[in-house]
Short mmCIF file of C-alpha atoms and ligand atoms in Angstrom, two decimals:
data_model
loop_
_atom_site.label_atom_id
_atom_site.label_comp_id
_atom_site.label_asym_id
_atom_site.label_seq_id
_atom_site.Cartn_x
_atom_site.Cartn_y
_atom_site.Cartn_z
CA MET A 16 28.68 62.33 -74.59
CA LYS A 17 26.40 60.90 -77.24
CA VAL A 18 24.54 57.73 -76.37
CA GLU A 19 23.36 55.23 -78.87
CA ILE A 20 19.68 54.46 -78.81
CA ALA A 21 18.28 51.71 -80.98
CA PRO A 22 15.37 52.78 -83.19
CA GLU A 23 13.28 49.98 -81.72
CA TYR A 24 13.31 47.80 -78.61
CA GLY A 25 11.55 44.60 -77.66
CA HIS A 26 10.71 43.24 -74.23
CA PHE A 27 13.44 41.59 -72.18
CA ILE A 28 12.19 38.09 -71.45
CA ASN A 29 14.19 35.07 -70.37
CA GLY A 30 17.48 36.84 -70.97
CA ARG A 31 16.70 37.96 -74.53
CA PHE A 32 15.09 40.91 -76.27
CA VAL A 33 11.95 39.71 -78.01
CA ALA A 34 9.41 41.40 -80.25
CA PRO A 35 5.97 42.08 -78.73
CA GLN A 36 3.44 39.40 -79.65
CA SER A 37 0.96 42.04 -80.78
CA GLY A 38 3.60 43.63 -83.02
CA GLU A 39 2.61 46.98 -81.51
CA HIS A 40 5.06 49.69 -80.52
CA PHE A 41 4.77 53.12 -78.95
CA GLU A 42 7.10 56.11 -79.10
CA SER A 43 9.44 57.22 -76.38
CA ILE A 44 10.27 60.89 -76.60
CA ASN A 45 12.67 63.43 -75.21
CA PRO A 46 10.48 65.82 -73.18
CA ALA A 47 12.95 68.70 -73.63
CA THR A 48 12.77 68.60 -77.44
CA GLU A 49 9.68 66.49 -78.23
CA GLU A 50 11.90 64.36 -80.50
CA THR A 51 11.23 60.65 -80.79
CA LEU A 52 14.05 58.66 -79.21
CA SER A 53 12.91 55.14 -79.96
CA ARG A 54 9.93 52.86 -80.46
CA LEU A 55 9.19 50.51 -77.58
CA ALA A 56 7.26 47.27 -77.43
CA ASN A 57 3.70 47.55 -76.16
CA GLY A 58 3.19 44.77 -73.65
CA SER A 59 0.03 42.70 -74.04
CA GLY A 60 -1.36 40.04 -71.72
CA ALA A 61 0.47 37.41 -73.79
CA ASP A 62 3.84 39.18 -73.35
CA VAL A 63 3.23 39.52 -69.61
CA ASP A 64 2.37 35.86 -69.42
CA GLY A 65 5.56 34.89 -71.23
CA ALA A 66 7.61 36.94 -68.78
CA VAL A 67 5.87 35.49 -65.73
CA VAL A 68 6.39 31.95 -67.06
CA ALA A 69 10.12 32.71 -67.54
CA ALA A 70 10.37 34.17 -64.03
CA ARG A 71 8.58 31.16 -62.54
CA LYS A 72 10.90 28.75 -64.28
CA ALA A 73 13.99 30.71 -63.23
CA PHE A 74 12.80 30.86 -59.62
CA LYS A 75 13.37 27.13 -59.15
CA ARG A 76 17.11 27.48 -59.57
CA TRP A 77 17.65 31.09 -58.47
CA SER A 78 16.01 30.53 -55.11
CA ARG A 79 18.35 27.60 -54.48
CA CYS A 80 21.45 29.28 -55.91
CA ARG A 81 24.21 29.64 -53.31
CA ALA A 82 24.01 32.99 -51.54
CA GLN A 83 27.60 33.94 -52.38
CA GLU A 84 26.92 33.27 -56.02
CA ARG A 85 23.86 35.54 -55.95
CA ALA A 86 25.99 38.18 -54.24
CA GLY A 87 28.52 37.89 -57.07
CA TYR A 88 25.88 38.69 -59.70
CA LEU A 89 24.62 41.73 -57.76
CA PHE A 90 28.16 42.92 -57.24
CA ARG A 91 28.97 42.62 -60.94
CA ILE A 92 25.76 44.47 -61.87
CA ALA A 93 26.80 47.30 -59.51
CA ARG A 94 30.30 47.46 -61.00
CA ARG A 95 28.98 47.49 -64.54
CA ILE A 96 26.57 50.30 -63.66
CA GLN A 97 29.50 52.30 -62.34
CA GLU A 98 31.48 51.64 -65.50
CA ARG A 99 28.59 52.71 -67.70
CA ALA A 100 27.37 55.48 -65.36
CA ARG A 101 28.02 58.41 -67.70
CA GLU A 102 26.15 56.80 -70.56
CA LEU A 103 23.27 55.82 -68.26
CA ALA A 104 23.09 59.35 -66.82
CA VAL A 105 22.88 60.92 -70.27
CA LEU A 106 20.25 58.43 -71.37
CA GLU A 107 18.21 59.10 -68.22
CA THR A 108 18.37 62.84 -68.76
CA VAL A 109 17.40 62.61 -72.41
CA ASP A 110 14.46 60.30 -71.73
CA CYS A 111 13.23 61.83 -68.52
CA GLY A 112 14.05 65.56 -68.72
CA LYS A 113 15.96 65.80 -65.45
CA PRO A 114 19.16 67.90 -65.24
CA ILE A 115 22.32 65.93 -66.09
CA ARG A 116 23.94 67.15 -62.88
CA GLU A 117 21.25 65.30 -60.93
CA SER A 118 21.25 62.08 -62.95
CA ARG A 119 25.06 62.02 -62.85
CA ASP A 120 25.62 63.03 -59.21
CA VAL A 121 22.49 61.71 -57.49
CA ASP A 122 20.62 59.04 -59.46
CA LEU A 123 23.50 56.97 -60.82
CA PRO A 124 25.61 56.78 -57.65
CA LEU A 125 22.51 55.70 -55.73
CA VAL A 126 21.65 53.09 -58.36
CA ALA A 127 25.09 51.48 -58.03
CA GLN A 128 24.99 51.82 -54.25
CA HIS A 129 21.70 49.98 -54.12
CA PHE A 130 23.13 46.95 -55.91
CA PHE A 131 26.31 47.01 -53.80
CA HIS A 132 24.28 47.25 -50.61
CA HIS A 133 22.10 44.30 -51.53
CA ALA A 134 25.03 42.25 -52.80
CA GLY A 135 26.23 42.44 -49.21
CA TRP A 136 22.94 41.13 -47.80
CA CYS A 137 22.70 37.94 -49.90
CA ASP A 138 24.70 35.71 -47.56
CA LYS A 139 23.70 37.52 -44.36
CA LEU A 140 19.94 37.07 -44.48
CA ALA A 141 19.93 34.36 -41.82
CA TRP A 142 22.00 36.66 -39.65
CA ALA A 143 19.67 39.60 -40.32
CA PHE A 144 16.62 37.66 -39.17
CA PRO A 145 17.83 35.26 -36.48
CA GLY A 146 15.56 32.37 -35.62
CA ARG A 147 13.81 32.50 -38.98
CA SER A 148 14.67 30.73 -42.17
CA PRO A 149 14.78 33.44 -44.83
CA GLU A 150 12.74 32.07 -47.74
CA PRO A 151 12.05 34.12 -50.89
CA LEU A 152 8.45 34.77 -51.98
CA GLY A 153 8.62 33.70 -55.63
CA VAL A 154 7.76 35.78 -58.70
CA CYS A 155 7.61 39.52 -58.05
CA ALA A 156 5.63 41.90 -60.27
CA GLN A 157 7.16 45.36 -59.99
CA VAL A 158 5.67 48.54 -61.45
CA ILE A 159 7.49 51.87 -61.25
CA PRO A 160 6.95 55.56 -62.14
CA TRP A 161 8.85 57.98 -64.39
CA ASN A 162 10.51 60.38 -61.96
CA PHE A 163 13.60 58.32 -61.03
CA PRO A 164 13.38 55.60 -63.68
CA LEU A 165 16.62 53.69 -63.17
CA LEU A 166 16.79 54.37 -59.45
CA MET A 167 13.27 53.01 -58.93
CA ALA A 168 14.21 49.95 -60.99
CA ALA A 169 17.25 49.41 -58.75
CA TRP A 170 15.18 49.91 -55.57
CA LYS A 171 12.84 47.19 -56.81
CA ILE A 172 15.14 44.67 -58.45
CA ALA A 173 18.12 44.61 -56.07
CA PRO A 174 16.39 43.51 -52.84
CA ALA A 175 14.08 41.12 -54.71
CA ILE A 176 16.84 39.13 -56.39
CA ALA A 177 19.18 39.39 -53.38
CA CYS A 178 16.53 37.48 -51.41
CA GLY A 179 16.24 34.83 -54.13
CA ASN A 180 13.08 36.01 -55.88
CA THR A 181 12.66 36.50 -59.60
CA VAL A 182 11.21 39.62 -61.19
CA VAL A 183 9.01 40.99 -63.93
CA LEU A 184 9.42 44.76 -63.99
CA LYS A 185 7.33 47.28 -65.87
CA PRO A 186 8.90 50.74 -66.17
CA ALA A 187 6.75 53.80 -66.87
CA GLU A 188 5.68 54.29 -70.47
CA THR A 189 7.55 57.59 -70.87
CA THR A 190 10.84 56.47 -69.29
CA SER A 191 11.73 52.88 -70.15
CA LEU A 192 15.08 53.38 -71.86
CA THR A 193 17.41 53.06 -68.87
CA ALA A 194 15.62 49.92 -67.68
CA LEU A 195 16.22 48.42 -71.12
CA ARG A 196 19.88 49.43 -70.90
CA LEU A 197 20.01 47.74 -67.50
CA ALA A 198 18.73 44.61 -69.27
CA GLU A 199 21.85 44.77 -71.48
CA ILE A 200 23.98 44.92 -68.34
CA LEU A 201 22.19 41.86 -66.98
CA GLN A 202 23.15 40.08 -70.19
CA GLU A 203 26.76 41.25 -69.87
CA VAL A 204 27.09 39.84 -66.35
CA GLU A 205 25.31 36.66 -67.49
CA LEU A 206 22.59 36.80 -64.91
CA PRO A 207 20.67 33.54 -65.43
CA PRO A 208 17.83 34.02 -67.95
CA GLY A 209 14.42 34.73 -66.43
CA VAL A 210 15.68 36.06 -63.09
CA VAL A 211 14.84 39.60 -64.24
CA ASN A 212 12.39 40.29 -67.06
CA ILE A 213 11.37 43.72 -68.31
CA ILE A 214 8.09 44.40 -70.06
CA THR A 215 7.38 47.84 -71.52
CA GLY A 216 3.94 49.33 -71.99
CA ASP A 217 1.35 51.57 -70.40
CA GLY A 218 -1.01 51.29 -67.42
CA GLU A 219 -2.86 48.40 -69.08
CA THR A 220 0.38 46.42 -69.24
CA GLY A 221 0.93 47.24 -65.57
CA ARG A 222 -2.57 46.02 -64.78
CA ALA A 223 -2.06 42.76 -66.68
CA LEU A 224 1.15 42.19 -64.77
CA THR A 225 -0.11 42.99 -61.28
CA GLU A 226 -3.27 40.95 -61.88
CA HIS A 227 -1.47 37.90 -63.31
CA ALA A 228 -2.51 34.84 -61.30
CA ASP A 229 0.96 33.32 -61.02
CA VAL A 230 2.55 36.32 -59.30
CA ASP A 231 3.45 35.97 -55.60
CA LYS A 232 4.26 39.54 -54.78
CA VAL A 233 3.35 42.96 -56.17
CA ALA A 234 5.60 45.94 -55.48
CA PHE A 235 4.24 49.21 -56.79
CA THR A 236 5.56 52.75 -56.76
CA GLY A 237 3.30 55.41 -58.19
CA SER A 238 0.21 57.43 -57.47
CA THR A 239 -2.08 56.77 -54.52
CA GLU A 240 -5.00 56.43 -56.92
CA VAL A 241 -3.47 53.56 -58.89
CA GLY A 242 -2.05 52.07 -55.68
CA LYS A 243 -5.55 51.75 -54.25
CA ARG A 244 -6.75 50.06 -57.42
CA ILE A 245 -3.92 47.55 -57.23
CA ALA A 246 -4.58 46.92 -53.53
CA ALA A 247 -8.22 46.15 -54.31
CA ALA A 248 -7.24 43.76 -57.09
CA CYS A 249 -4.72 41.97 -54.83
CA ALA A 250 -7.05 41.67 -51.85
CA PRO A 251 -8.81 38.42 -52.88
CA THR A 252 -5.56 36.78 -54.02
CA ARG A 253 -2.56 35.16 -52.35
CA LYS A 254 -0.31 38.04 -53.38
CA ARG A 255 1.86 39.99 -51.00
CA LEU A 256 1.80 43.72 -51.64
CA THR A 257 3.92 46.76 -50.90
CA LEU A 258 3.01 50.26 -52.02
CA GLU A 259 5.14 53.40 -52.29
CA LEU A 260 2.73 56.18 -53.12
CA GLY A 261 2.37 59.94 -53.20
CA GLY A 262 3.13 62.65 -50.70
CA LYS A 263 2.62 66.25 -49.68
CA SER A 264 5.58 66.64 -47.42
CA PRO A 265 6.08 69.50 -44.97
CA ASN A 266 9.38 71.35 -44.70
CA ILE A 267 9.30 73.13 -41.33
CA ILE A 268 11.51 76.13 -40.57
CA PHE A 269 11.88 77.37 -37.00
CA ALA A 270 13.08 80.87 -36.18
CA ASP A 271 16.21 79.44 -34.58
CA ALA A 272 17.25 77.68 -37.81
CA ALA A 273 20.29 78.69 -39.88
CA ILE A 274 18.01 80.57 -42.26
CA ASP A 275 20.23 80.60 -45.36
CA GLN A 276 20.80 76.88 -45.03
CA ALA A 277 17.06 76.32 -44.55
CA VAL A 278 16.28 78.32 -47.70
CA GLU A 279 18.71 76.10 -49.60
CA GLY A 280 16.85 73.15 -48.09
CA VAL A 281 13.55 74.48 -49.39
CA VAL A 282 15.04 74.89 -52.87
CA ALA A 283 16.52 71.38 -52.77
CA GLY A 284 13.27 70.05 -51.32
CA ILE A 285 10.96 71.28 -54.05
CA PHE A 286 12.98 72.13 -57.18
CA PHE A 287 15.13 68.99 -57.26
CA ASN A 288 13.96 66.94 -60.25
CA GLN A 289 11.45 69.74 -61.12
CA GLY A 290 9.51 68.84 -57.99
CA GLU A 291 8.57 65.51 -59.56
CA VAL A 292 9.55 63.75 -56.37
CA CYS A 293 7.24 61.71 -54.16
CA CYS A 294 8.82 63.12 -51.00
CA ALA A 295 9.15 66.71 -52.32
CA GLY A 296 8.92 69.37 -49.62
CA SER A 297 5.90 70.96 -51.22
CA ARG A 298 4.45 72.59 -48.09
CA VAL A 299 6.83 74.97 -46.38
CA LEU A 300 5.79 75.84 -42.82
CA ILE A 301 7.61 78.88 -41.47
CA GLU A 302 7.64 80.26 -37.94
CA GLU A 303 5.86 83.59 -38.05
CA SER A 304 8.75 85.73 -36.79
CA VAL A 305 10.97 84.74 -39.75
CA LEU A 306 8.24 84.36 -42.38
CA GLU A 307 9.10 87.50 -44.32
CA GLU A 308 12.83 86.89 -44.22
CA VAL A 309 12.50 83.31 -45.47
CA VAL A 310 10.08 84.22 -48.26
CA GLU A 311 12.26 87.10 -49.48
CA LYS A 312 15.39 84.96 -49.48
CA LEU A 313 13.54 82.16 -51.21
CA LYS A 314 12.36 84.48 -53.99
CA ARG A 315 15.90 85.79 -54.46
CA ARG A 316 17.22 82.25 -54.64
CA MET A 317 14.52 81.20 -57.09
CA LYS A 318 15.51 84.01 -59.48
CA ASN A 319 18.95 82.41 -59.73
CA LEU A 320 17.65 78.99 -60.76
CA ARG A 321 18.63 78.16 -64.32
CA LEU A 322 15.91 76.47 -66.32
CA GLY A 323 16.70 74.90 -69.66
CA ASP A 324 18.56 72.21 -71.57
CA PRO A 325 18.76 69.22 -69.21
CA LEU A 326 22.05 68.15 -70.82
CA ASP A 327 23.73 71.43 -69.85
CA LYS A 328 25.57 70.79 -66.62
CA ASN A 329 24.69 74.28 -65.35
CA THR A 330 20.96 73.61 -65.54
CA ASP A 331 19.06 73.52 -62.24
CA VAL A 332 15.55 72.87 -63.54
CA GLY A 333 14.95 70.61 -66.53
CA ALA A 334 11.88 69.64 -68.53
CA ILE A 335 8.64 68.25 -67.14
CA ASN A 336 8.47 64.56 -68.00
CA SER A 337 5.39 64.58 -70.21
CA LYS A 338 2.75 66.78 -71.75
CA ARG A 339 0.20 65.11 -69.51
CA GLN A 340 2.14 65.93 -66.36
CA LEU A 341 2.67 69.52 -67.53
CA GLU A 342 -1.08 69.90 -68.02
CA THR A 343 -1.70 68.54 -64.52
CA ILE A 344 0.72 71.07 -63.05
CA GLN A 345 -0.83 73.90 -65.07
CA ARG A 346 -4.25 73.00 -63.71
CA TYR A 347 -2.90 73.36 -60.18
CA LEU A 348 -1.32 76.71 -61.06
CA GLU A 349 -4.75 77.96 -62.10
CA ILE A 350 -6.34 76.60 -58.95
CA GLY A 351 -3.59 78.24 -56.89
CA ALA A 352 -4.27 81.61 -58.50
CA SER A 353 -7.98 81.36 -57.74
CA GLU A 354 -7.33 80.31 -54.17
CA ALA A 355 -6.24 83.90 -53.64
CA ALA A 356 -2.73 83.13 -52.52
CA LYS A 357 0.00 85.46 -53.76
CA ARG A 358 1.96 83.96 -56.60
CA PHE A 359 5.58 84.43 -57.52
CA ASP A 360 7.42 82.78 -60.37
CA THR A 361 10.90 83.16 -61.79
CA ASN A 362 9.62 84.76 -64.98
CA CYS A 363 12.47 83.20 -66.95
CA PRO A 364 12.10 82.58 -70.70
CA LEU A 365 10.99 79.07 -71.65
CA PRO A 366 12.43 77.07 -74.58
CA SER A 367 10.12 77.04 -77.58
CA ARG A 368 9.82 73.26 -77.72
CA GLY A 369 9.37 70.71 -74.96
CA TYR A 370 7.45 70.74 -71.68
CA TRP A 371 8.47 73.41 -69.21
CA CYS A 372 7.23 74.91 -66.00
CA ARG A 373 8.77 77.85 -64.14
CA PRO A 374 9.54 77.37 -60.46
CA THR A 375 6.53 78.86 -58.69
CA LEU A 376 5.83 79.97 -55.13
CA PHE A 377 2.43 80.56 -53.55
CA THR A 378 2.56 82.47 -50.27
CA GLY A 379 -0.08 82.95 -47.59
CA VAL A 380 -1.81 79.69 -48.41
CA GLN A 381 -4.59 78.40 -46.16
CA PRO A 382 -4.13 74.82 -44.90
CA ALA A 383 -7.48 73.85 -46.47
CA ALA A 384 -6.52 75.08 -49.95
CA THR A 385 -6.32 72.50 -52.72
CA ILE A 386 -2.71 73.42 -53.51
CA ALA A 387 -1.85 72.83 -49.84
CA ARG A 388 -3.52 69.41 -49.76
CA GLU A 389 -3.03 67.71 -53.12
CA GLU A 390 0.17 66.42 -54.61
CA ILE A 391 1.12 68.62 -57.59
CA PHE A 392 4.28 66.77 -58.62
CA GLY A 393 5.91 69.82 -60.15
CA PRO A 394 8.12 72.81 -59.24
CA VAL A 395 5.38 74.46 -57.23
CA VAL A 396 5.69 75.23 -53.53
CA CYS A 397 3.36 76.85 -51.03
CA THR A 398 4.21 78.55 -47.76
CA MET A 399 2.22 78.74 -44.55
CA SER A 400 3.10 80.12 -41.14
CA PHE A 401 2.92 78.77 -37.60
CA ARG A 402 3.44 80.20 -34.12
CA THR A 403 4.37 77.27 -31.90
CA ALA A 404 5.97 73.87 -32.40
CA GLU A 405 2.63 72.24 -31.50
CA GLU A 406 0.92 74.22 -34.22
CA ALA A 407 3.66 73.24 -36.69
CA VAL A 408 3.10 69.56 -35.86
CA GLU A 409 -0.65 69.85 -36.20
CA ARG A 410 -0.40 71.57 -39.59
CA ALA A 411 2.33 69.23 -40.81
CA ASN A 412 0.32 66.12 -39.90
CA ASN A 413 -2.93 67.51 -41.30
CA THR A 414 -2.72 65.50 -44.51
CA ASN A 415 -3.70 62.08 -45.82
CA TYR A 416 -0.08 61.51 -46.79
CA GLY A 417 2.94 60.69 -44.63
CA LEU A 418 6.00 60.07 -46.72
CA SER A 419 8.59 62.54 -45.46
CA ALA A 420 9.15 65.77 -43.53
CA GLY A 421 11.95 68.25 -42.98
CA VAL A 422 12.78 70.15 -39.79
CA TRP A 423 15.14 73.12 -39.63
CA THR A 424 16.32 74.17 -36.19
CA GLN A 425 19.63 74.60 -34.38
CA LYS A 426 18.19 73.00 -31.28
CA GLY A 427 18.76 69.25 -31.09
CA SER A 428 16.05 68.54 -28.54
CA LYS A 429 13.48 70.31 -30.70
CA ALA A 430 14.55 68.36 -33.79
CA LEU A 431 14.21 65.06 -31.93
CA TRP A 432 10.86 66.03 -30.43
CA MET A 433 9.56 67.00 -33.88
CA ALA A 434 10.83 63.76 -35.40
CA ARG A 435 8.77 61.83 -32.87
CA GLN A 436 5.63 63.89 -33.48
CA LEU A 437 5.65 63.91 -37.28
CA LYS A 438 3.67 61.13 -38.91
CA ALA A 439 6.02 60.45 -41.80
CA GLY A 440 8.24 57.59 -42.90
CA VAL A 441 11.33 59.78 -43.18
CA VAL A 442 12.14 62.91 -41.16
CA TRP A 443 15.16 64.92 -42.26
CA CYS A 444 16.75 67.40 -39.87
CA ASN A 445 18.68 70.33 -41.35
CA THR A 446 18.75 68.58 -44.70
CA PHE A 447 16.24 67.31 -47.26
CA ASN A 448 16.07 64.66 -50.01
CA GLU A 449 19.01 62.65 -48.69
CA PHE A 450 18.91 58.96 -49.57
CA ASP A 451 20.97 55.98 -48.56
CA ALA A 452 20.54 52.34 -49.50
CA ALA A 453 21.05 51.32 -45.87
CA SER A 454 18.24 53.57 -44.65
CA PRO A 455 14.64 52.39 -45.01
CA PHE A 456 12.31 54.57 -47.07
CA GLY A 457 8.52 54.36 -47.19
CA GLY A 458 5.24 55.90 -46.18
CA TRP A 459 2.63 56.24 -43.51
CA LYS A 460 -1.09 56.63 -44.18
CA GLU A 461 -1.96 57.03 -47.88
CA SER A 462 1.72 57.23 -48.81
CA GLY A 463 1.76 53.45 -48.67
CA PHE A 464 3.26 50.60 -46.69
CA GLY A 465 6.40 48.50 -46.80
CA ARG A 466 9.93 49.85 -46.77
CA GLU A 467 12.68 49.97 -49.36
CA GLY A 468 16.33 49.93 -48.30
CA GLY A 469 18.20 48.51 -45.36
CA ARG A 470 17.16 45.53 -43.29
CA ALA A 471 13.51 46.63 -43.20
CA GLY A 472 13.43 46.61 -47.00
CA LEU A 473 14.34 42.93 -47.11
CA LEU A 474 11.19 42.01 -45.21
CA ALA A 475 9.18 42.98 -48.27
CA TYR A 476 10.80 40.13 -50.21
CA LEU A 477 10.93 37.28 -47.68
CA GLN A 478 8.37 34.86 -46.31
P1 LIG B 515 1.05 56.28 -61.81
O1 LIG B 515 0.21 56.91 -62.82
O2 LIG B 515 0.41 55.67 -60.63
O3 LIG B 515 1.95 55.22 -62.57
C1 LIG B 515 2.92 54.43 -61.93
C2 LIG B 515 3.14 53.17 -62.74
O4 LIG B 515 1.96 52.36 -62.72
C3 LIG B 515 3.44 53.41 -64.21
O5 LIG B 515 4.35 52.45 -64.64
C4 LIG B 515 2.08 53.22 -64.83
O6 LIG B 515 2.16 52.91 -66.19
C5 LIG B 515 1.53 52.07 -64.03
N1 LIG B 515 0.07 51.94 -64.00
C6 LIG B 515 -0.87 52.85 -64.33
N2 LIG B 515 -2.11 52.33 -64.15
C7 LIG B 515 -1.94 51.08 -63.67
C8 LIG B 515 -2.84 50.03 -63.28
N3 LIG B 515 -4.17 50.18 -63.31
N4 LIG B 515 -2.32 48.86 -62.84
C9 LIG B 515 -0.97 48.70 -62.75
N5 LIG B 515 -0.08 49.65 -63.13
C10 LIG B 515 -0.56 50.83 -63.58
O7 LIG B 515 2.11 57.31 -61.22
P2 LIG B 515 3.06 58.26 -62.04
O8 LIG B 515 2.28 59.42 -62.51
O9 LIG B 515 3.84 57.49 -63.01
O10 LIG B 515 4.08 58.69 -60.89
C11 LIG B 515 3.84 59.72 -60.03
C12 LIG B 515 3.35 59.21 -58.69
O11 LIG B 515 4.26 58.28 -58.14
C13 LIG B 515 3.24 60.30 -57.67
O12 LIG B 515 2.04 60.20 -56.97
C14 LIG B 515 4.42 60.04 -56.74
O13 LIG B 515 4.26 60.55 -55.46
C15 LIG B 515 4.53 58.58 -56.77
N6 LIG B 515 5.87 58.13 -56.37
C16 LIG B 515 6.04 57.56 -55.15
C17 LIG B 515 7.30 57.16 -54.73
C18 LIG B 515 7.52 56.55 -53.39
O14 LIG B 515 8.57 55.97 -53.17
N7 LIG B 515 6.57 56.62 -52.48
C19 LIG B 515 8.39 57.35 -55.58
C20 LIG B 515 8.18 57.93 -56.83
C21 LIG B 515 6.90 58.31 -57.21
P3 LIG B 515 2.29 54.10 -67.29
O15 LIG B 515 3.01 55.23 -66.67
O16 LIG B 515 3.07 53.50 -68.35
O17 LIG B 515 0.90 54.43 -67.68
MG1 LIG B 516 10.77 59.79 -72.44
#
């Protein structure tokens, strides 16, 4: 399927696409081919201000709009996303570099599900929080990263508007196209102007938005470094804040696990979306007695991964989102080599253009090693061993992050015990990277605070 992409886009403010006040544009490219896809508006302080003014004005009516009516808009957005899912999946893959199989079978169904789920909450908020009067916060500034562009937009927008807030969203500079296509859908369903505004631009645009004085709530998903900067800027203001940040999640395999299934879980945990996943299972902890078996099977499985054209439905590993991210990953590969761990990669040929990284495994990594501590955000995994469940817990929790964890065991009591011990927002047992709009997602420690999804996620958008 070929998707149409306009040669140039403006910001989406007050229900219309408008040219940037500065007249400046930047290029959005396809990371698998390095071709320019479109030119996007560079958001200045004046553009941000226009969007916040529109959102403020719209808030007056949207916050008082009947709950069933709000639900109707969310429902129609969800339906329209389903109807245009193929086009949106192709656009996401072209802009972002992720395999079409993933954008089609994972991202898009979850995007629609998120709007359906929140459509259902609109008229049940009083029921969800008995004894309180569920009041929206006001204007929400939302800033998102490039790894799940449309899904992150849905995670942000759906609960915010379901609760009666209005939104100014800034997608990541390298992946704004699906958010702009979502803006077209908002026009199609005749969402009242100003309820959702979308401003494109870089980190400076994000800063102008999150620091705007007439914003009531900031919701940020991205790196821990930028998250801390935003938290500092919000501290002396009235703004509410939620942060979804980085991770270095453990995937823990016990000797009594179904080993083949666990190896699949490791592959899904770290090579899904090229490892550019905040909750990626980037540290694999393996019980000593099955260490060799797991590593051998993992290597065999890695050799079968198909890297290449993201639009090919047989592709397992697509392109890295940007040159900058590829360079970051390559730096970690060099550090990994010098940290004296053994290195294995799939040795597959790489396309001549675009940004590519082979799935890579470092074995025998010390817990103190840089590659075992820092988020790489690429298809790079390291393995470590443990002897007892207590040691597994200690190693797993020995990190500043706490976003997710995986546990592989056939023993239910052990899985439950581990889930209680692990300091992480999500613990998966005998699976990994499963998401559901009804299930809250979010971090402990430096992985952030606030939840997205389910009843807990609504709290982030209510007084
Ligand atoms: P990032 O550099 O922190 O950027 C995230 C967003 O913030 C982008 O839209 C970025 O704009 C914008 N931004 C940059 N500087 C800013 C500033 N000073 N003020 C306001 N906004 C600013 O993160 P990234 O590299 O895009 O994404 C990767 C990170 O996101 C990883 O650490 C990953 O773990 C995390 N993440 C977390 C979750 C979660 O749910 N916990 C989910 C996905 C990703 P530009 O990109 O246009 O410069
Ligand atoms: Mg792009």
